Structures are given as structure tokens and as C-alpha cells.
Amino acid sequence: MTKNNANYELKVILDRYAQDYANTAEASRQAFMQSAKGGDMIPEPGHIYGNEYKAQFKERCRGYQANAEKILNGIIADTRAKATEAPSDEAVRVVQMLQLREEVATDEVYNLLEVYGSNAQAYKAIASVAASKGVRVRPCPIDEELKDLEALKRDMANTLTLANAEGGHAAEGFLSFFKAVSVDKVLPVI
């Protein structure tokens, strides 16, 4: 699955979760009112009433979590494969030559990263040699991407719950924010 498709699918899951919560809340509210006695308070909309409805929604939440996890596990596996890919022979020779030098200029390191840095192993080797020569660079982008993907996976699992739905995570405002800040940041649509 491409990152664009993953972005779309995760947003679909979030939308289904929100709609499911709204539908379940209204159905449980109606059932509660049907069983209420005259003079009882009318239940507030937007909350799930009754343990049966809550249990059903929790079960569907586990399905949403599993679907999101499956999507993200696929992207994470692809990214891990990219992170462990062997560098080209040319990149290896560049790192070896870099190790033999006593001084390295910052601009030169960034130029080498621009050329060979798309390979995670080459990036880390160049960064390591540069650090030993006193030049610091930012962490490997693929490692950062993996951290972001793992965080998104955790955030999706934490969001897609009954407790968080009741806490406002199924609201349109929160989901719009979550999609923009979490999903689009980690899996930008290109």
C-alpha cells in the first residue's frame, strides 16, 4: 500500500469510527427513552447509554484499531526494509575515503548526504564519520520517519476507543485536527 492510500484509508477509519459512535449513541439514547418511565429525565444526546451498546461499540473499536494497525504495520515494514537496505558500492567507497581524512567541512558533509543520504545505512555512516570529525548533522530521516509511524500507530490505537469517543475524540473538530496534525504530517499526500 502506498503512503497516499494509507493516508486515505486511515481517514476513512476515523470517519467510520465517528459515524459509528454517533449512530450508536443515538440508538442507545432511543432505547433508553423507550424503557424510561414517565417523568424520567431525557438522556443527553451524544453519549452511549447501556452496557450492551457500550460493549458492542467497544468490539467495533477493536476492529477499527486492528484495521489501522494492519495498514500502519505494512507501511512500517516497507520503511524498515528501506532502512536496512545496503548502500551502493560507491557510497561505501565515499565513506571509506571520508574516514581517511583528518578534517571534513560541514558543507561537504551535507553535499555527500544530498547525494548518498537517500540510503539510510549510507546516511548513518556518513553522519558517524562526520561526527567523529566534529561535524554534526540531524538524525537519519528514515529513522525519524519510523519513529513518527510508530507514534501514529500508537495514537490511532489510543484514539479509536469508547473512552476517547466519549471524551470528544469522535467529534468533528478533534478528528479534523488529528487528521491534519497526525495523519497528514506522518503520511503526507503527495
Short mmCIF file of C-alpha atoms in Angstrom, two decimals:
data_model
loop_
_atom_site.label_atom_id
_atom_site.label_comp_id
_atom_site.label_asym_id
_atom_site.label_seq_id
_atom_site.Cartn_x
_atom_site.Cartn_y
_atom_site.Cartn_z
CA MET A 1 0.00 0.00 0.00
CA THR A 2 1.28 3.44 -0.84
CA LYS A 3 1.52 6.20 1.74
CA ASN A 4 -1.20 8.13 -0.10
CA ASN A 5 -3.53 5.13 0.11
CA ALA A 6 -2.65 4.61 3.77
CA ASN A 7 -3.45 8.26 4.49
CA TYR A 8 -6.84 7.89 2.82
CA GLU A 9 -7.66 4.56 4.49
CA LEU A 10 -6.77 5.82 7.97
CA LYS A 11 -9.01 8.85 7.48
CA VAL A 12 -11.83 6.56 6.34
CA ILE A 13 -11.41 4.50 9.52
CA LEU A 14 -11.56 7.67 11.64
CA ASP A 15 -14.71 8.83 9.84
CA ARG A 16 -16.39 5.44 10.27
CA TYR A 17 -15.47 5.44 13.95
CA ALA A 18 -17.03 8.88 14.43
CA GLN A 19 -20.17 7.97 12.49
CA ASP A 20 -20.48 4.66 14.32
CA TYR A 21 -20.21 6.46 17.66
CA ALA A 22 -22.90 8.97 16.69
CA ASN A 23 -25.23 6.22 15.44
CA THR A 24 -24.65 4.01 18.48
CA ALA A 25 -25.14 6.93 20.86
CA GLU A 26 -28.44 7.85 19.24
CA ALA A 27 -29.66 4.24 19.12
CA SER A 28 -28.80 3.74 22.79
CA ARG A 29 -30.48 7.02 23.68
CA GLN A 30 -33.65 6.00 21.86
CA ALA A 31 -33.64 2.59 23.57
CA PHE A 32 -33.12 4.26 26.94
CA MET A 33 -36.06 6.61 26.33
CA GLN A 34 -38.26 3.68 25.28
CA SER A 35 -37.60 1.95 28.58
CA ALA A 36 -37.86 5.11 30.70
CA LYS A 37 -40.80 5.76 32.95
CA GLY A 38 -42.88 8.89 32.79
CA GLY A 39 -41.21 11.82 34.46
CA ASP A 40 -37.65 10.49 33.95
CA MET A 41 -35.04 12.88 32.59
CA ILE A 42 -34.50 12.74 28.85
CA PRO A 43 -30.94 11.48 28.27
CA GLU A 44 -28.46 13.85 26.73
CA PRO A 45 -27.56 13.13 23.09
CA GLY A 46 -24.00 12.22 22.12
CA HIS A 47 -23.44 9.57 24.81
CA ILE A 48 -23.82 5.82 24.71
CA TYR A 49 -26.30 4.51 27.27
CA GLY A 50 -26.47 0.91 28.40
CA ASN A 51 -23.75 -1.68 28.83
CA GLU A 52 -24.91 -3.69 25.81
CA TYR A 53 -24.45 -0.75 23.45
CA LYS A 54 -21.12 0.11 25.04
CA ALA A 55 -19.88 -3.47 24.66
CA GLN A 56 -20.94 -3.55 21.00
CA PHE A 57 -19.16 -0.27 20.29
CA LYS A 58 -16.01 -1.43 22.13
CA GLU A 59 -15.95 -4.53 19.94
CA ARG A 60 -16.22 -2.45 16.77
CA CYS A 61 -13.45 -0.18 18.12
CA ARG A 62 -11.17 -3.22 18.31
CA GLY A 63 -11.92 -3.80 14.63
CA TYR A 64 -11.08 -0.18 13.76
CA GLN A 65 -7.85 -0.48 15.76
CA ALA A 66 -6.93 -3.74 14.00
CA ASN A 67 -7.56 -2.23 10.56
CA ALA A 68 -5.46 0.84 11.36
CA GLU A 69 -2.69 -1.32 12.81
CA LYS A 70 -2.66 -3.53 9.71
CA ILE A 71 -2.32 -0.53 7.42
CA LEU A 72 0.44 1.04 9.51
CA ASN A 73 2.30 -2.24 10.01
CA GLY A 74 2.55 -2.55 6.22
CA ILE A 75 3.98 0.97 5.88
CA ILE A 76 6.33 0.39 8.83
CA ALA A 77 7.58 -2.89 7.31
CA ASP A 78 8.29 -1.14 3.99
CA THR A 79 10.12 1.67 5.79
CA ARG A 80 12.15 -0.79 7.89
CA ALA A 81 13.16 -2.61 4.71
CA LYS A 82 14.27 0.72 3.27
CA ALA A 83 16.20 1.49 6.48
CA THR A 84 18.20 -1.75 6.26
CA GLU A 85 18.90 -1.63 2.54
CA ALA A 86 22.62 -1.98 1.77
CA PRO A 87 24.38 1.10 0.41
CA SER A 88 25.84 1.18 -3.06
CA ASP A 89 29.48 0.29 -3.59
CA GLU A 90 30.14 3.91 -4.50
CA ALA A 91 28.65 5.10 -1.18
CA VAL A 92 30.81 2.62 0.71
CA ARG A 93 33.93 3.93 -1.03
CA VAL A 94 32.95 7.52 -0.22
CA VAL A 95 32.58 6.64 3.47
CA GLN A 96 35.94 4.87 3.44
CA MET A 97 37.61 7.91 1.86
CA LEU A 98 35.89 10.20 4.34
CA GLN A 99 37.28 8.12 7.23
CA LEU A 100 40.84 8.60 5.95
CA ARG A 101 40.60 12.38 6.09
CA GLU A 102 41.53 14.38 9.16
CA GLU A 103 39.19 17.31 8.54
CA VAL A 104 35.79 17.49 6.93
CA ALA A 105 33.84 20.65 6.10
CA THR A 106 30.18 20.93 7.07
CA ASP A 107 29.13 21.87 3.53
CA GLU A 108 30.93 18.84 2.17
CA VAL A 109 29.10 16.52 4.59
CA TYR A 110 25.74 17.99 3.59
CA ASN A 111 26.63 17.62 -0.08
CA LEU A 112 27.52 13.96 0.47
CA LEU A 113 24.26 13.42 2.35
CA GLU A 114 22.39 15.04 -0.51
CA VAL A 115 23.92 12.55 -2.97
CA TYR A 116 24.08 9.37 -0.87
CA GLY A 117 21.73 10.08 2.03
CA SER A 118 18.65 8.52 0.47
CA ASN A 119 20.09 5.21 1.67
CA ALA A 120 19.72 5.01 5.46
CA GLN A 121 22.90 2.99 6.00
CA ALA A 122 24.97 5.38 3.88
CA TYR A 123 23.41 8.34 5.71
CA LYS A 124 24.28 6.90 9.12
CA ALA A 125 27.82 6.00 8.06
CA ILE A 126 28.49 9.48 6.66
CA ALA A 127 26.93 11.08 9.76
CA SER A 128 29.02 8.86 12.05
CA VAL A 129 32.28 9.69 10.30
CA ALA A 130 31.34 13.37 10.19
CA ALA A 131 30.58 13.33 13.93
CA SER A 132 33.99 11.82 14.64
CA LYS A 133 35.46 14.79 12.74
CA GLY A 134 33.36 17.31 14.68
CA VAL A 135 30.53 17.86 12.18
CA ARG A 136 27.02 17.15 13.46
CA VAL A 137 24.01 16.51 11.24
CA ARG A 138 20.37 15.83 12.00
CA PRO A 139 19.29 12.22 12.64
CA CYS A 140 18.63 9.93 9.70
CA PRO A 141 15.29 10.91 8.10
CA ILE A 142 14.25 7.27 7.72
CA ASP A 143 14.80 6.65 11.44
CA GLU A 144 12.71 9.73 12.21
CA GLU A 145 10.03 8.50 9.82
CA LEU A 146 9.93 5.14 11.64
CA LYS A 147 9.52 6.91 15.00
CA ASP A 148 6.67 9.01 13.57
CA LEU A 149 4.95 5.95 12.10
CA GLU A 150 5.16 4.09 15.41
CA ALA A 151 3.77 7.15 17.22
CA LEU A 152 0.90 7.40 14.72
CA LYS A 153 0.14 3.70 15.21
CA ARG A 154 0.02 4.23 18.97
CA ASP A 155 -2.09 7.40 18.63
CA MET A 156 -4.58 5.67 16.33
CA ALA A 157 -4.98 2.77 18.79
CA ASN A 158 -5.43 5.20 21.68
CA THR A 159 -7.94 7.35 19.80
CA LEU A 160 -10.17 4.56 18.50
CA THR A 161 -11.69 3.67 21.88
CA LEU A 162 -15.02 4.13 23.61
CA ALA A 163 -13.43 6.18 26.39
CA ASN A 164 -11.88 8.62 23.94
CA ALA A 165 -15.06 8.80 21.85
CA GLU A 166 -16.92 9.79 24.99
CA GLY A 167 -14.12 12.26 25.74
CA GLY A 168 -14.62 14.06 22.42
CA HIS A 169 -12.28 12.19 20.08
CA ALA A 170 -15.20 11.24 17.83
CA ALA A 171 -16.14 14.91 17.41
CA GLU A 172 -15.60 16.52 14.03
CA GLY A 173 -13.26 19.20 15.40
CA PHE A 174 -10.94 16.75 17.10
CA LEU A 175 -10.86 14.39 14.11
CA SER A 176 -10.09 17.24 11.69
CA PHE A 177 -7.23 18.31 13.93
CA PHE A 178 -5.99 14.72 14.34
CA LYS A 179 -6.08 14.09 10.60
CA ALA A 180 -4.13 17.27 9.86
CA VAL A 181 -1.60 17.07 12.68
CA SER A 182 -1.05 13.34 12.94
CA VAL A 183 -2.08 11.53 9.75
CA ASP A 184 -1.11 14.18 7.18
CA LYS A 185 2.14 15.02 8.97
CA VAL A 186 3.32 11.40 9.06
CA LEU A 187 1.79 10.27 5.75
CA PRO A 188 1.68 13.40 3.61
CA VAL A 189 -0.36 13.24 0.44
CA ILE A 190 1.93 13.82 -2.50
#
